[in-house]
Amino acid sequence: MSTDIIRSVRDLIRAHGKPEKEVYFDSENSGLIFPEALEEMIRRYRESGYGHPSITHKIGWESYEALFETTSKMADFIGGEMEEIVYTHSGTESNNLAILGSAKANKTDKKKIIVSSIEHLSVILPAEELRKGGYTVIKLPVDNEGLIDPDVLAREVDKDTFLVSISSVNHEIGAMQNMKALVNVVKDKGQEIIFHTDAADTLGKIPFNVEKLGIDLATFSSHKVYGPKGVGALYIRKGLEVERILYGQLSTQKLWPGTENVPAISGFGKAIEIIGANFNDYKSKMERMRNMLIDGILSNVDHTLLNGPRGDRRAPDNVNISFLYCEGEAITVELSMEGIYVASGSACTSRTLEPSHVMLAIGRKYEEAHGSVLMKVTPMHEEEDIKYVIDNVPSAIERIRQISPIKGVE
């Protein structure tokens, strides 16, 4: 880390001050946590769960028990078995293990991988890395709402196909795929073809059952279900061969070396428990606030575009809007001054200032992609938060457009 940057950041924080009201909508980058999940994590650090889960003494046994309890909750929630769950430290690590670990275990001549053109970069980049080993990577096109046509997928799957990876819910525009239809297309062509889905934005948002869908590999992330950061998980269907991609001292898991962060994993388990107990209420609440936010902004701000579908094909928490004649980074700063915290475009591409590959894949022009803002509502938000954002966004956008060098505003 640069000392010059940290001095600048500290100056920015002092100059910014603390707004009277704050609304955090940047759960794509780093999420809010359920208070109960935080309390569970702290309890595990203080009382039981701070030890090494594979060490043979009381403190170790308590950690192992805590790990067992969370794994049991997760297995029940996704319709899998405890032996089918591997913990990592993020969704990115889980996606890498799914793609690279499967390829490493591949003993066949099949070397074709199919991913959608709107996948998270932690899926696309490992797949592209495998080209060095002779793999072919096909990126499936999507329509202007980010949805995949099963017939298009069917035309690409052939006798050389080894693995297909399609996210059930897109992290950036909230497009929800017809997963059962897509899995059926692949499995009809060959039961041995591996189907992986990045379900980080699916878990806790819509019903998801690995057994009913016929999924082979599924990625999850704790912070996406309002648990602590630094915990991910990968579901691996029993019998599927996946090899390690990291090496070191093993603990309770064969595929991911190192000591499990049991307190954080327990917080993940508590978040799943809370989501499971309130699933329908939370889903309805987020859908109501999502629609309120979309309609409120689109009707009060000119020159705006909704990115992704509406209604039942959109994730309950996702709002992604392009503000024309604005730069996304300028919007994040301007809204921050009002206590509204959002993401500019994709969480994974905004730091490079490159237009989001997801936006380009759905047909947005560069200038439309650059002005996109991603907001995610959570069960912890209330309608007064949505109203506050709707009241403040129009004036913020107007201020930016008045000084923007980008032409086009009448």
mmCIF file of C-alpha atoms in Angstrom:
data_model
loop_
_atom_site.group_PDB
_atom_site.id
_atom_site.type_symbol
_atom_site.label_atom_id
_atom_site.label_comp_id
_atom_site.label_asym_id
_atom_site.label_seq_id
_atom_site.Cartn_x
_atom_site.Cartn_y
_atom_site.Cartn_z
ATOM 1 C CA MET A 1 0.000 0.000 0.000
ATOM 2 C CA SER A 2 1.212 3.502 -0.770
ATOM 3 C CA THR A 3 1.767 5.988 2.093
ATOM 4 C CA ASP A 4 0.943 8.812 -0.338
ATOM 5 C CA ILE A 5 -2.433 7.245 -1.088
ATOM 6 C CA ILE A 6 -3.298 6.717 2.572
ATOM 7 C CA ARG A 7 -2.479 10.373 3.330
ATOM 8 C CA SER A 8 -4.804 11.392 0.483
ATOM 9 C CA VAL A 9 -7.538 9.066 1.706
ATOM 10 C CA ARG A 10 -7.319 10.471 5.224
ATOM 11 C CA ASP A 11 -7.591 13.994 3.838
ATOM 12 C CA LEU A 12 -10.653 12.951 1.820
ATOM 13 C CA ILE A 13 -12.346 11.414 4.852
ATOM 14 C CA ARG A 14 -11.746 14.552 6.939
ATOM 15 C CA ALA A 15 -13.019 16.804 4.162
ATOM 16 C CA HIS A 16 -16.047 14.588 3.530
ATOM 17 C CA GLY A 17 -17.309 14.578 7.101
ATOM 18 C CA LYS A 18 -20.259 12.504 8.276
ATOM 19 C CA PRO A 19 -23.590 13.173 6.541
ATOM 20 C CA GLU A 20 -26.717 13.399 8.679
ATOM 21 C CA LYS A 21 -28.122 10.282 6.998
ATOM 22 C CA GLU A 22 -26.260 7.429 5.336
ATOM 23 C CA VAL A 23 -27.617 4.738 2.998
ATOM 24 C CA TYR A 24 -25.241 1.958 1.979
ATOM 25 C CA PHE A 25 -26.143 0.343 -1.357
ATOM 26 C CA ASP A 26 -22.704 -1.075 -2.237
ATOM 27 C CA SER A 27 -23.241 -4.673 -1.171
ATOM 28 C CA GLU A 28 -21.731 -5.872 -4.439
ATOM 29 C CA ASN A 29 -18.303 -4.695 -3.326
ATOM 30 C CA SER A 30 -18.622 -5.289 0.383
ATOM 31 C CA GLY A 31 -21.809 -5.941 2.231
ATOM 32 C CA LEU A 32 -23.727 -5.048 5.317
ATOM 33 C CA ILE A 33 -23.778 -7.793 7.918
ATOM 34 C CA PHE A 34 -26.718 -9.045 9.967
ATOM 35 C CA PRO A 35 -26.102 -7.958 13.606
ATOM 36 C CA GLU A 36 -26.803 -11.527 14.720
ATOM 37 C CA ALA A 37 -24.136 -12.861 12.335
ATOM 38 C CA LEU A 38 -21.616 -10.403 13.733
ATOM 39 C CA GLU A 39 -22.547 -11.384 17.285
ATOM 40 C CA GLU A 40 -22.150 -15.067 16.413
ATOM 41 C CA MET A 41 -18.700 -14.425 14.951
ATOM 42 C CA ILE A 42 -17.601 -12.486 18.041
ATOM 43 C CA ARG A 43 -19.000 -15.207 20.315
ATOM 44 C CA ARG A 44 -16.948 -17.786 18.483
ATOM 45 C CA TYR A 45 -13.792 -15.705 18.860
ATOM 46 C CA ARG A 46 -14.446 -15.180 22.577
ATOM 47 C CA GLU A 47 -15.971 -18.451 23.759
ATOM 48 C CA SER A 48 -15.756 -21.452 21.443
ATOM 49 C CA GLY A 49 -14.565 -21.637 17.867
ATOM 50 C CA TYR A 50 -11.277 -19.765 18.047
ATOM 51 C CA GLY A 51 -9.185 -22.932 18.029
ATOM 52 C CA HIS A 52 -7.892 -25.037 15.160
ATOM 53 C CA PRO A 53 -10.652 -27.448 14.132
ATOM 54 C CA SER A 54 -8.315 -30.350 13.385
ATOM 55 C CA ILE A 55 -6.334 -30.239 16.637
ATOM 56 C CA THR A 56 -7.104 -32.860 19.299
ATOM 57 C CA HIS A 57 -7.943 -30.892 22.404
ATOM 58 C CA LYS A 58 -11.133 -29.343 23.798
ATOM 59 C CA ILE A 59 -10.713 -25.989 22.053
ATOM 60 C CA GLY A 60 -10.071 -27.735 18.751
ATOM 61 C CA TRP A 61 -13.082 -29.996 19.209
ATOM 62 C CA GLU A 62 -15.280 -26.977 19.888
ATOM 63 C CA SER A 63 -14.113 -25.394 16.625
ATOM 64 C CA TYR A 64 -14.788 -28.604 14.758
ATOM 65 C CA GLU A 65 -18.294 -28.691 16.226
ATOM 66 C CA ALA A 66 -18.882 -25.071 15.109
ATOM 67 C CA LEU A 67 -17.692 -25.951 11.607
ATOM 68 C CA PHE A 68 -19.996 -28.971 11.586
ATOM 69 C CA GLU A 69 -23.026 -26.889 12.600
ATOM 70 C CA THR A 70 -22.556 -24.310 9.827
ATOM 71 C CA THR A 71 -21.899 -26.978 7.195
ATOM 72 C CA SER A 72 -25.081 -28.755 8.224
ATOM 73 C CA LYS A 73 -27.094 -25.521 7.862
ATOM 74 C CA MET A 74 -25.618 -24.807 4.446
ATOM 75 C CA ALA A 75 -26.162 -28.334 3.160
ATOM 76 C CA ASP A 76 -29.807 -28.221 4.220
ATOM 77 C CA PHE A 77 -30.305 -24.784 2.658
ATOM 78 C CA ILE A 78 -28.947 -25.706 -0.792
ATOM 79 C CA GLY A 79 -30.197 -29.302 -0.918
ATOM 80 C CA GLY A 80 -26.740 -30.876 -0.763
ATOM 81 C CA GLU A 81 -24.790 -33.024 1.663
ATOM 82 C CA MET A 82 -22.196 -31.906 4.178
ATOM 83 C CA GLU A 83 -19.410 -33.825 2.442
ATOM 84 C CA GLU A 84 -20.099 -31.831 -0.728
ATOM 85 C CA ILE A 85 -19.146 -28.423 0.727
ATOM 86 C CA VAL A 86 -15.642 -26.911 0.705
ATOM 87 C CA TYR A 87 -14.879 -23.595 2.389
ATOM 88 C CA THR A 88 -12.647 -20.975 0.795
ATOM 89 C CA HIS A 89 -12.115 -17.327 1.630
ATOM 90 C CA SER A 90 -14.226 -15.772 -1.116
ATOM 91 C CA GLY A 91 -16.434 -16.384 -4.110
ATOM 92 C CA THR A 92 -13.429 -15.613 -6.317
ATOM 93 C CA GLU A 93 -11.443 -18.448 -4.733
ATOM 94 C CA SER A 94 -14.405 -20.810 -5.105
ATOM 95 C CA ASN A 95 -14.794 -19.971 -8.794
ATOM 96 C CA ASN A 96 -11.072 -20.525 -9.371
ATOM 97 C CA LEU A 97 -11.203 -23.871 -7.580
ATOM 98 C CA ALA A 98 -14.246 -24.907 -9.626
ATOM 99 C CA ILE A 99 -12.724 -24.037 -13.013
ATOM 100 C CA LEU A 100 -9.025 -24.783 -12.492
ATOM 101 C CA GLY A 101 -9.553 -27.701 -10.106
ATOM 102 C CA SER A 102 -11.937 -29.444 -12.496
ATOM 103 C CA ALA A 103 -9.579 -28.961 -15.425
ATOM 104 C CA LYS A 104 -6.670 -30.276 -13.402
ATOM 105 C CA ALA A 105 -8.633 -33.438 -12.682
ATOM 106 C CA ASN A 106 -9.693 -33.811 -16.310
ATOM 107 C CA LYS A 107 -8.286 -37.062 -17.715
ATOM 108 C CA THR A 108 -10.244 -36.919 -20.984
ATOM 109 C CA ASP A 109 -9.484 -35.348 -24.354
ATOM 110 C CA LYS A 110 -12.392 -32.914 -23.943
ATOM 111 C CA LYS A 111 -11.072 -29.388 -23.750
ATOM 112 C CA LYS A 112 -13.944 -27.063 -24.530
ATOM 113 C CA ILE A 113 -15.249 -24.694 -21.858
ATOM 114 C CA ILE A 114 -18.390 -22.617 -22.323
ATOM 115 C CA VAL A 115 -19.066 -19.539 -20.190
ATOM 116 C CA SER A 116 -21.541 -16.728 -20.635
ATOM 117 C CA SER A 117 -20.214 -13.389 -21.815
ATOM 118 C CA ILE A 118 -21.484 -11.737 -18.606
ATOM 119 C CA GLU A 119 -19.807 -14.025 -16.083
ATOM 120 C CA HIS A 120 -17.864 -12.656 -13.148
ATOM 121 C CA LEU A 121 -14.197 -12.148 -14.023
ATOM 122 C CA SER A 122 -13.266 -14.827 -11.493
ATOM 123 C CA VAL A 123 -14.919 -17.281 -13.905
ATOM 124 C CA ILE A 124 -13.814 -15.783 -17.210
ATOM 125 C CA LEU A 125 -10.151 -15.248 -16.316
ATOM 126 C CA PRO A 126 -9.439 -18.779 -14.976
ATOM 127 C CA ALA A 127 -11.162 -20.216 -18.052
ATOM 128 C CA GLU A 128 -9.008 -18.061 -20.316
ATOM 129 C CA GLU A 129 -5.911 -19.110 -18.373
ATOM 130 C CA LEU A 130 -6.661 -22.699 -19.374
ATOM 131 C CA ARG A 131 -6.124 -21.778 -23.019
ATOM 132 C CA LYS A 132 -2.417 -22.179 -22.253
ATOM 133 C CA GLY A 133 -3.159 -25.855 -21.671
ATOM 134 C CA GLY A 134 -4.981 -26.294 -24.942
ATOM 135 C CA TYR A 135 -8.521 -25.518 -23.838
ATOM 136 C CA THR A 136 -10.961 -23.657 -26.064
ATOM 137 C CA VAL A 137 -13.152 -21.049 -24.361
ATOM 138 C CA ILE A 138 -16.507 -20.067 -25.846
ATOM 139 C CA LYS A 139 -18.309 -17.001 -24.522
ATOM 140 C CA LEU A 140 -22.046 -17.299 -24.989
ATOM 141 C CA PRO A 141 -23.850 -14.163 -26.136
ATOM 142 C CA VAL A 142 -26.784 -12.796 -24.143
ATOM 143 C CA ASP A 143 -29.740 -10.689 -25.223
ATOM 144 C CA ASN A 144 -30.122 -7.015 -24.309
ATOM 145 C CA GLU A 145 -31.420 -7.969 -20.864
ATOM 146 C CA GLY A 146 -28.569 -10.371 -20.127
ATOM 147 C CA LEU A 147 -30.549 -13.567 -20.681
ATOM 148 C CA ILE A 148 -29.242 -16.685 -22.430
ATOM 149 C CA ASP A 149 -31.236 -18.479 -25.118
ATOM 150 C CA PRO A 150 -31.108 -22.247 -24.380
ATOM 151 C CA ASP A 151 -31.072 -22.916 -28.134
ATOM 152 C CA VAL A 152 -27.877 -20.877 -28.479
ATOM 153 C CA LEU A 153 -26.300 -22.919 -25.695
ATOM 154 C CA ALA A 154 -27.470 -26.147 -27.352
ATOM 155 C CA ARG A 155 -25.671 -25.208 -30.582
ATOM 156 C CA GLU A 156 -22.378 -24.764 -28.728
ATOM 157 C CA VAL A 157 -22.397 -27.904 -26.568
ATOM 158 C CA ASP A 158 -20.769 -30.807 -28.424
ATOM 159 C CA LYS A 159 -18.689 -33.950 -27.886
ATOM 160 C CA ASP A 160 -15.621 -31.875 -26.953
ATOM 161 C CA THR A 161 -17.377 -29.900 -24.205
ATOM 162 C CA PHE A 162 -15.836 -30.446 -20.788
ATOM 163 C CA LEU A 163 -17.424 -27.763 -18.623
ATOM 164 C CA VAL A 164 -20.164 -25.112 -18.792
ATOM 165 C CA SER A 165 -20.226 -22.224 -16.318
ATOM 166 C CA ILE A 166 -23.226 -19.881 -16.194
ATOM 167 C CA SER A 167 -24.185 -17.731 -13.218
ATOM 168 C CA SER A 168 -27.772 -18.255 -12.117
ATOM 169 C CA VAL A 169 -28.066 -14.561 -11.189
ATOM 170 C CA ASN A 170 -25.755 -12.004 -12.769
ATOM 171 C CA HIS A 171 -23.872 -10.017 -10.152
ATOM 172 C CA GLU A 172 -24.087 -6.731 -12.034
ATOM 173 C CA ILE A 173 -27.464 -6.465 -13.753
ATOM 174 C CA GLY A 174 -29.441 -9.056 -11.778
ATOM 175 C CA ALA A 175 -30.497 -11.113 -14.812
ATOM 176 C CA MET A 176 -31.915 -14.453 -13.641
ATOM 177 C CA GLN A 177 -31.323 -17.333 -16.026
ATOM 178 C CA ASN A 178 -33.691 -20.252 -16.571
ATOM 179 C CA MET A 179 -31.210 -22.584 -14.928
ATOM 180 C CA LYS A 180 -33.247 -25.760 -15.183
ATOM 181 C CA ALA A 181 -33.587 -25.314 -18.943
ATOM 182 C CA LEU A 182 -29.871 -24.551 -19.351
ATOM 183 C CA VAL A 183 -28.764 -27.513 -17.226
ATOM 184 C CA ASN A 184 -31.101 -29.807 -19.159
ATOM 185 C CA VAL A 185 -29.627 -28.632 -22.468
ATOM 186 C CA VAL A 186 -26.133 -29.532 -21.282
ATOM 187 C CA LYS A 187 -27.008 -32.829 -19.622
ATOM 188 C CA ASP A 188 -29.067 -33.955 -22.636
ATOM 189 C CA LYS A 189 -25.867 -33.636 -24.668
ATOM 190 C CA GLY A 190 -23.810 -35.539 -22.118
ATOM 191 C CA GLN A 191 -24.333 -36.406 -18.468
ATOM 192 C CA GLU A 192 -20.575 -36.247 -17.916
ATOM 193 C CA ILE A 193 -20.330 -32.559 -18.915
ATOM 194 C CA ILE A 194 -19.698 -30.531 -15.773
ATOM 195 C CA PHE A 195 -22.151 -27.714 -15.033
ATOM 196 C CA HIS A 196 -20.878 -25.000 -12.711
ATOM 197 C CA THR A 197 -22.846 -21.970 -11.580
ATOM 198 C CA ASP A 198 -21.613 -18.929 -9.701
ATOM 199 C CA ALA A 199 -24.504 -18.729 -7.246
ATOM 200 C CA ALA A 200 -23.018 -15.997 -5.041
ATOM 201 C CA ASP A 201 -25.821 -13.613 -5.994
ATOM 202 C CA THR A 202 -28.442 -16.358 -5.965
ATOM 203 C CA LEU A 203 -28.158 -17.730 -2.446
ATOM 204 C CA GLY A 204 -30.771 -16.166 -0.220
ATOM 205 C CA LYS A 205 -32.333 -14.146 -3.042
ATOM 206 C CA ILE A 206 -34.292 -16.792 -4.961
ATOM 207 C CA PRO A 207 -34.993 -20.503 -4.335
ATOM 208 C CA PHE A 208 -31.911 -22.563 -5.199
ATOM 209 C CA ASN A 209 -31.496 -26.327 -4.824
ATOM 210 C CA VAL A 210 -28.466 -28.072 -6.332
ATOM 211 C CA GLU A 211 -30.170 -31.466 -6.392
ATOM 212 C CA LYS A 212 -33.335 -30.275 -8.142
ATOM 213 C CA LEU A 213 -31.365 -28.246 -10.684
ATOM 214 C CA GLY A 214 -28.803 -30.990 -11.374
ATOM 215 C CA ILE A 215 -25.861 -28.668 -10.706
ATOM 216 C CA ASP A 216 -22.364 -30.190 -10.348
ATOM 217 C CA LEU A 217 -20.523 -27.203 -8.885
ATOM 218 C CA ALA A 218 -21.896 -24.062 -7.197
ATOM 219 C CA THR A 219 -20.102 -21.052 -5.747
ATOM 220 C CA PHE A 220 -21.264 -19.088 -2.694
ATOM 221 C CA SER A 221 -20.022 -16.034 -0.811
ATOM 222 C CA SER A 222 -20.789 -15.085 2.784
ATOM 223 C CA HIS A 223 -20.953 -11.326 2.342
ATOM 224 C CA LYS A 224 -23.578 -11.710 -0.387
ATOM 225 C CA VAL A 225 -25.985 -13.162 2.217
ATOM 226 C CA TYR A 226 -25.081 -10.510 4.800
ATOM 227 C CA GLY A 227 -22.565 -12.629 6.642
ATOM 228 C CA PRO A 228 -18.942 -11.622 7.333
ATOM 229 C CA LYS A 229 -16.469 -10.996 4.536
ATOM 230 C CA GLY A 230 -13.647 -13.418 3.906
ATOM 231 C CA VAL A 231 -15.668 -16.619 3.604
ATOM 232 C CA GLY A 232 -16.699 -18.461 0.469
ATOM 233 C CA ALA A 233 -17.864 -21.986 -0.251
ATOM 234 C CA LEU A 234 -17.947 -24.366 -3.176
ATOM 235 C CA TYR A 235 -20.506 -27.143 -3.578
ATOM 236 C CA ILE A 236 -18.958 -30.153 -5.332
ATOM 237 C CA ARG A 237 -21.361 -32.933 -6.283
ATOM 238 C CA LYS A 238 -20.384 -36.227 -4.677
ATOM 239 C CA GLY A 239 -18.268 -38.297 -7.067
ATOM 240 C CA LEU A 240 -17.054 -35.363 -9.165
ATOM 241 C CA GLU A 241 -13.279 -35.172 -9.429
ATOM 242 C CA VAL A 242 -11.734 -31.808 -8.511
ATOM 243 C CA GLU A 243 -8.072 -31.384 -7.643
ATOM 244 C CA ARG A 244 -6.320 -28.892 -5.376
ATOM 245 C CA ILE A 245 -4.957 -25.690 -6.882
ATOM 246 C CA LEU A 246 -3.287 -24.478 -3.655
ATOM 247 C CA TYR A 247 -0.783 -26.418 -1.553
ATOM 248 C CA GLY A 248 0.041 -26.328 2.121
ATOM 249 C CA GLN A 249 -0.884 -27.854 5.459
ATOM 250 C CA LEU A 250 -4.323 -29.442 5.266
ATOM 251 C CA SER A 251 -6.853 -29.002 8.056
ATOM 252 C CA THR A 252 -10.323 -30.546 7.867
ATOM 253 C CA GLN A 253 -10.603 -30.094 4.093
ATOM 254 C CA LYS A 254 -8.778 -31.930 1.324
ATOM 255 C CA LEU A 255 -9.187 -29.268 -1.370
ATOM 256 C CA TRP A 256 -8.307 -26.033 0.428
ATOM 257 C CA PRO A 257 -5.228 -25.954 2.695
ATOM 258 C CA GLY A 258 -4.768 -23.679 5.679
ATOM 259 C CA THR A 259 -6.711 -23.110 8.868
ATOM 260 C CA GLU A 260 -10.413 -22.515 8.461
ATOM 261 C CA ASN A 261 -11.672 -19.172 9.807
ATOM 262 C CA VAL A 262 -14.226 -20.845 12.040
ATOM 263 C CA PRO A 263 -15.657 -17.678 13.667
ATOM 264 C CA ALA A 264 -16.305 -16.124 10.240
ATOM 265 C CA ILE A 265 -17.710 -19.388 8.898
ATOM 266 C CA SER A 266 -20.045 -19.500 11.919
ATOM 267 C CA GLY A 267 -21.176 -15.960 11.080
ATOM 268 C CA PHE A 268 -21.862 -17.192 7.543
ATOM 269 C CA GLY A 269 -23.946 -20.004 9.041
ATOM 270 C CA LYS A 270 -25.935 -17.584 11.195
ATOM 271 C CA ALA A 271 -26.656 -15.415 8.142
ATOM 272 C CA ILE A 272 -27.944 -18.466 6.262
ATOM 273 C CA GLU A 273 -30.091 -19.389 9.266
ATOM 274 C CA ILE A 274 -31.639 -15.886 9.343
ATOM 275 C CA ILE A 275 -32.222 -15.834 5.585
ATOM 276 C CA GLY A 276 -33.792 -19.288 5.691
ATOM 277 C CA ALA A 277 -36.183 -18.342 8.490
ATOM 278 C CA ASN A 278 -37.319 -15.144 6.728
ATOM 279 C CA PHE A 279 -36.862 -16.037 3.077
ATOM 280 C CA ASN A 280 -40.255 -15.098 1.641
ATOM 281 C CA ASP A 281 -40.613 -11.932 3.725
ATOM 282 C CA TYR A 282 -37.128 -10.715 2.808
ATOM 283 C CA LYS A 283 -37.599 -11.522 -0.878
ATOM 284 C CA SER A 284 -40.899 -9.618 -1.016
ATOM 285 C CA LYS A 285 -39.448 -6.674 0.886
ATOM 286 C CA MET A 286 -36.405 -6.385 -1.388
ATOM 287 C CA GLU A 287 -38.545 -6.672 -4.529
ATOM 288 C CA ARG A 288 -40.815 -3.890 -3.262
ATOM 289 C CA MET A 289 -37.886 -1.589 -2.464
ATOM 290 C CA ARG A 290 -36.115 -2.484 -5.733
ATOM 291 C CA ASN A 291 -39.157 -1.516 -7.794
ATOM 292 C CA MET A 292 -39.682 1.641 -5.756
ATOM 293 C CA LEU A 293 -36.069 2.688 -6.331
ATOM 294 C CA ILE A 294 -36.085 1.904 -10.066
ATOM 295 C CA ASP A 295 -39.384 3.666 -10.726
ATOM 296 C CA GLY A 296 -38.484 6.615 -8.516
ATOM 297 C CA ILE A 297 -35.186 7.305 -10.271
ATOM 298 C CA LEU A 298 -36.359 6.658 -13.833
ATOM 299 C CA SER A 299 -39.381 8.926 -13.394
ATOM 300 C CA ASN A 300 -37.415 11.767 -11.748
ATOM 301 C CA VAL A 301 -34.194 11.798 -13.763
ATOM 302 C CA ASP A 302 -34.092 12.286 -17.531
ATOM 303 C CA HIS A 303 -31.717 10.421 -19.824
ATOM 304 C CA THR A 304 -31.573 7.218 -17.799
ATOM 305 C CA LEU A 305 -31.519 3.567 -18.849
ATOM 306 C CA LEU A 306 -32.353 0.529 -16.729
ATOM 307 C CA ASN A 307 -29.754 -2.183 -17.250
ATOM 308 C CA GLY A 308 -31.095 -5.730 -17.040
ATOM 309 C CA PRO A 309 -34.641 -7.082 -17.023
ATOM 310 C CA ARG A 310 -37.653 -6.021 -14.995
ATOM 311 C CA GLY A 311 -39.962 -8.092 -12.822
ATOM 312 C CA ASP A 312 -39.571 -11.806 -12.171
ATOM 313 C CA ARG A 313 -36.411 -12.158 -14.271
ATOM 314 C CA ARG A 314 -34.511 -9.643 -12.130
ATOM 315 C CA ALA A 315 -32.871 -10.397 -8.768
ATOM 316 C CA PRO A 316 -34.869 -8.940 -5.852
ATOM 317 C CA ASP A 317 -31.984 -6.768 -4.658
ATOM 318 C CA ASN A 318 -30.569 -5.414 -7.930
ATOM 319 C CA VAL A 319 -30.868 -1.893 -9.322
ATOM 320 C CA ASN A 320 -28.507 -0.908 -12.150
ATOM 321 C CA ILE A 321 -29.115 2.344 -13.995
ATOM 322 C CA SER A 322 -27.078 4.202 -16.624
ATOM 323 C CA PHE A 323 -27.124 7.976 -16.224
ATOM 324 C CA LEU A 324 -26.287 9.395 -19.625
ATOM 325 C CA TYR A 325 -23.808 12.269 -19.923
ATOM 326 C CA CYS A 326 -22.265 11.356 -16.554
ATOM 327 C CA GLU A 327 -19.206 9.408 -15.437
ATOM 328 C CA GLY A 328 -19.979 6.690 -12.936
ATOM 329 C CA GLU A 329 -17.029 7.616 -10.723
ATOM 330 C CA ALA A 330 -18.297 11.217 -10.518
ATOM 331 C CA ILE A 331 -21.711 9.909 -9.441
ATOM 332 C CA THR A 332 -20.242 7.780 -6.633
ATOM 333 C CA VAL A 333 -18.367 10.813 -5.275
ATOM 334 C CA GLU A 334 -21.311 13.213 -5.596
ATOM 335 C CA LEU A 335 -23.741 10.804 -3.948
ATOM 336 C CA SER A 336 -21.209 10.045 -1.232
ATOM 337 C CA MET A 337 -21.388 13.698 -0.179
ATOM 338 C CA GLU A 338 -25.111 13.089 0.438
ATOM 339 C CA GLY A 339 -24.391 9.918 2.424
ATOM 340 C CA ILE A 340 -25.466 7.608 -0.395
ATOM 341 C CA TYR A 341 -22.914 4.896 -1.162
ATOM 342 C CA VAL A 342 -23.184 3.081 -4.492
ATOM 343 C CA ALA A 343 -20.921 1.269 -6.961
ATOM 344 C CA SER A 344 -19.883 2.556 -10.335
ATOM 345 C CA GLY A 345 -20.565 -0.228 -12.816
ATOM 346 C CA SER A 346 -19.141 -3.614 -11.935
ATOM 347 C CA ALA A 347 -17.320 -3.969 -8.657
ATOM 348 C CA CYS A 348 -14.536 -5.756 -10.504
ATOM 349 C CA THR A 349 -14.025 -3.364 -13.390
ATOM 350 C CA SER A 350 -14.707 0.041 -11.829
ATOM 351 C CA ARG A 351 -11.200 0.275 -10.374
ATOM 352 C CA THR A 352 -9.669 -0.090 -13.844
ATOM 353 C CA LEU A 353 -11.948 2.636 -15.264
ATOM 354 C CA GLU A 354 -12.669 0.285 -18.151
ATOM 355 C CA PRO A 355 -16.279 -0.114 -19.276
ATOM 356 C CA SER A 356 -17.957 -3.140 -17.772
ATOM 357 C CA HIS A 357 -17.823 -6.230 -20.009
ATOM 358 C CA VAL A 358 -21.349 -7.017 -18.810
ATOM 359 C CA MET A 359 -22.659 -3.683 -20.074
ATOM 360 C CA LEU A 360 -20.953 -4.111 -23.416
ATOM 361 C CA ALA A 361 -22.308 -7.661 -23.718
ATOM 362 C CA ILE A 362 -25.919 -6.436 -23.412
ATOM 363 C CA GLY A 363 -25.287 -3.870 -26.129
ATOM 364 C CA ARG A 364 -24.630 -0.723 -24.163
ATOM 365 C CA LYS A 365 -22.381 1.852 -25.801
ATOM 366 C CA TYR A 366 -19.167 2.822 -24.009
ATOM 367 C CA GLU A 367 -20.633 6.098 -22.771
ATOM 368 C CA GLU A 368 -23.742 4.309 -21.494
ATOM 369 C CA ALA A 369 -21.619 1.718 -19.708
ATOM 370 C CA HIS A 370 -19.397 4.356 -18.115
ATOM 371 C CA GLY A 371 -22.418 6.079 -16.575
ATOM 372 C CA SER A 372 -23.842 2.944 -14.948
ATOM 373 C CA VAL A 373 -24.425 2.791 -11.212
ATOM 374 C CA LEU A 374 -25.109 -0.397 -9.285
ATOM 375 C CA MET A 375 -27.219 -0.333 -6.120
ATOM 376 C CA LYS A 376 -28.259 -3.316 -4.033
ATOM 377 C CA VAL A 377 -31.036 -3.164 -1.492
ATOM 378 C CA THR A 378 -30.942 -5.500 1.498
ATOM 379 C CA PRO A 379 -33.408 -6.765 4.112
ATOM 380 C CA MET A 380 -31.817 -4.245 6.485
ATOM 381 C CA HIS A 381 -32.990 -1.257 4.431
ATOM 382 C CA GLU A 382 -36.320 0.469 4.956
ATOM 383 C CA GLU A 383 -38.565 2.443 2.607
ATOM 384 C CA GLU A 384 -37.385 5.708 4.162
ATOM 385 C CA ASP A 385 -33.891 4.871 2.848
ATOM 386 C CA ILE A 386 -35.274 4.444 -0.644
ATOM 387 C CA LYS A 387 -37.186 7.736 -0.415
ATOM 388 C CA TYR A 388 -34.048 9.537 0.749
ATOM 389 C CA VAL A 389 -32.115 8.264 -2.276
ATOM 390 C CA ILE A 390 -34.923 9.123 -4.705
ATOM 391 C CA ASP A 391 -35.079 12.643 -3.240
ATOM 392 C CA ASN A 392 -31.328 13.253 -3.565
ATOM 393 C CA VAL A 393 -30.283 11.532 -6.801
ATOM 394 C CA PRO A 394 -31.907 14.034 -9.238
ATOM 395 C CA SER A 395 -30.053 17.056 -7.845
ATOM 396 C CA ALA A 396 -26.747 15.160 -7.700
ATOM 397 C CA ILE A 397 -27.054 14.110 -11.346
ATOM 398 C CA GLU A 398 -28.009 17.649 -12.341
ATOM 399 C CA ARG A 399 -24.890 19.064 -10.649
ATOM 400 C CA ILE A 400 -22.665 16.571 -12.455
ATOM 401 C CA ARG A 401 -24.240 17.232 -15.846
ATOM 402 C CA GLN A 402 -23.789 20.981 -15.466
ATOM 403 C CA ILE A 403 -20.019 20.595 -15.242
ATOM 404 C CA SER A 404 -19.619 17.433 -17.320
ATOM 405 C CA PRO A 405 -17.461 17.693 -20.455
ATOM 406 C CA ILE A 406 -19.612 14.958 -21.984
ATOM 407 C CA LYS A 407 -21.934 16.562 -24.516
ATOM 408 C CA GLY A 408 -25.562 15.803 -25.186
ATOM 409 C CA VAL A 409 -27.559 17.398 -22.380
ATOM 410 C CA GLU A 410 -30.186 19.727 -23.766
#
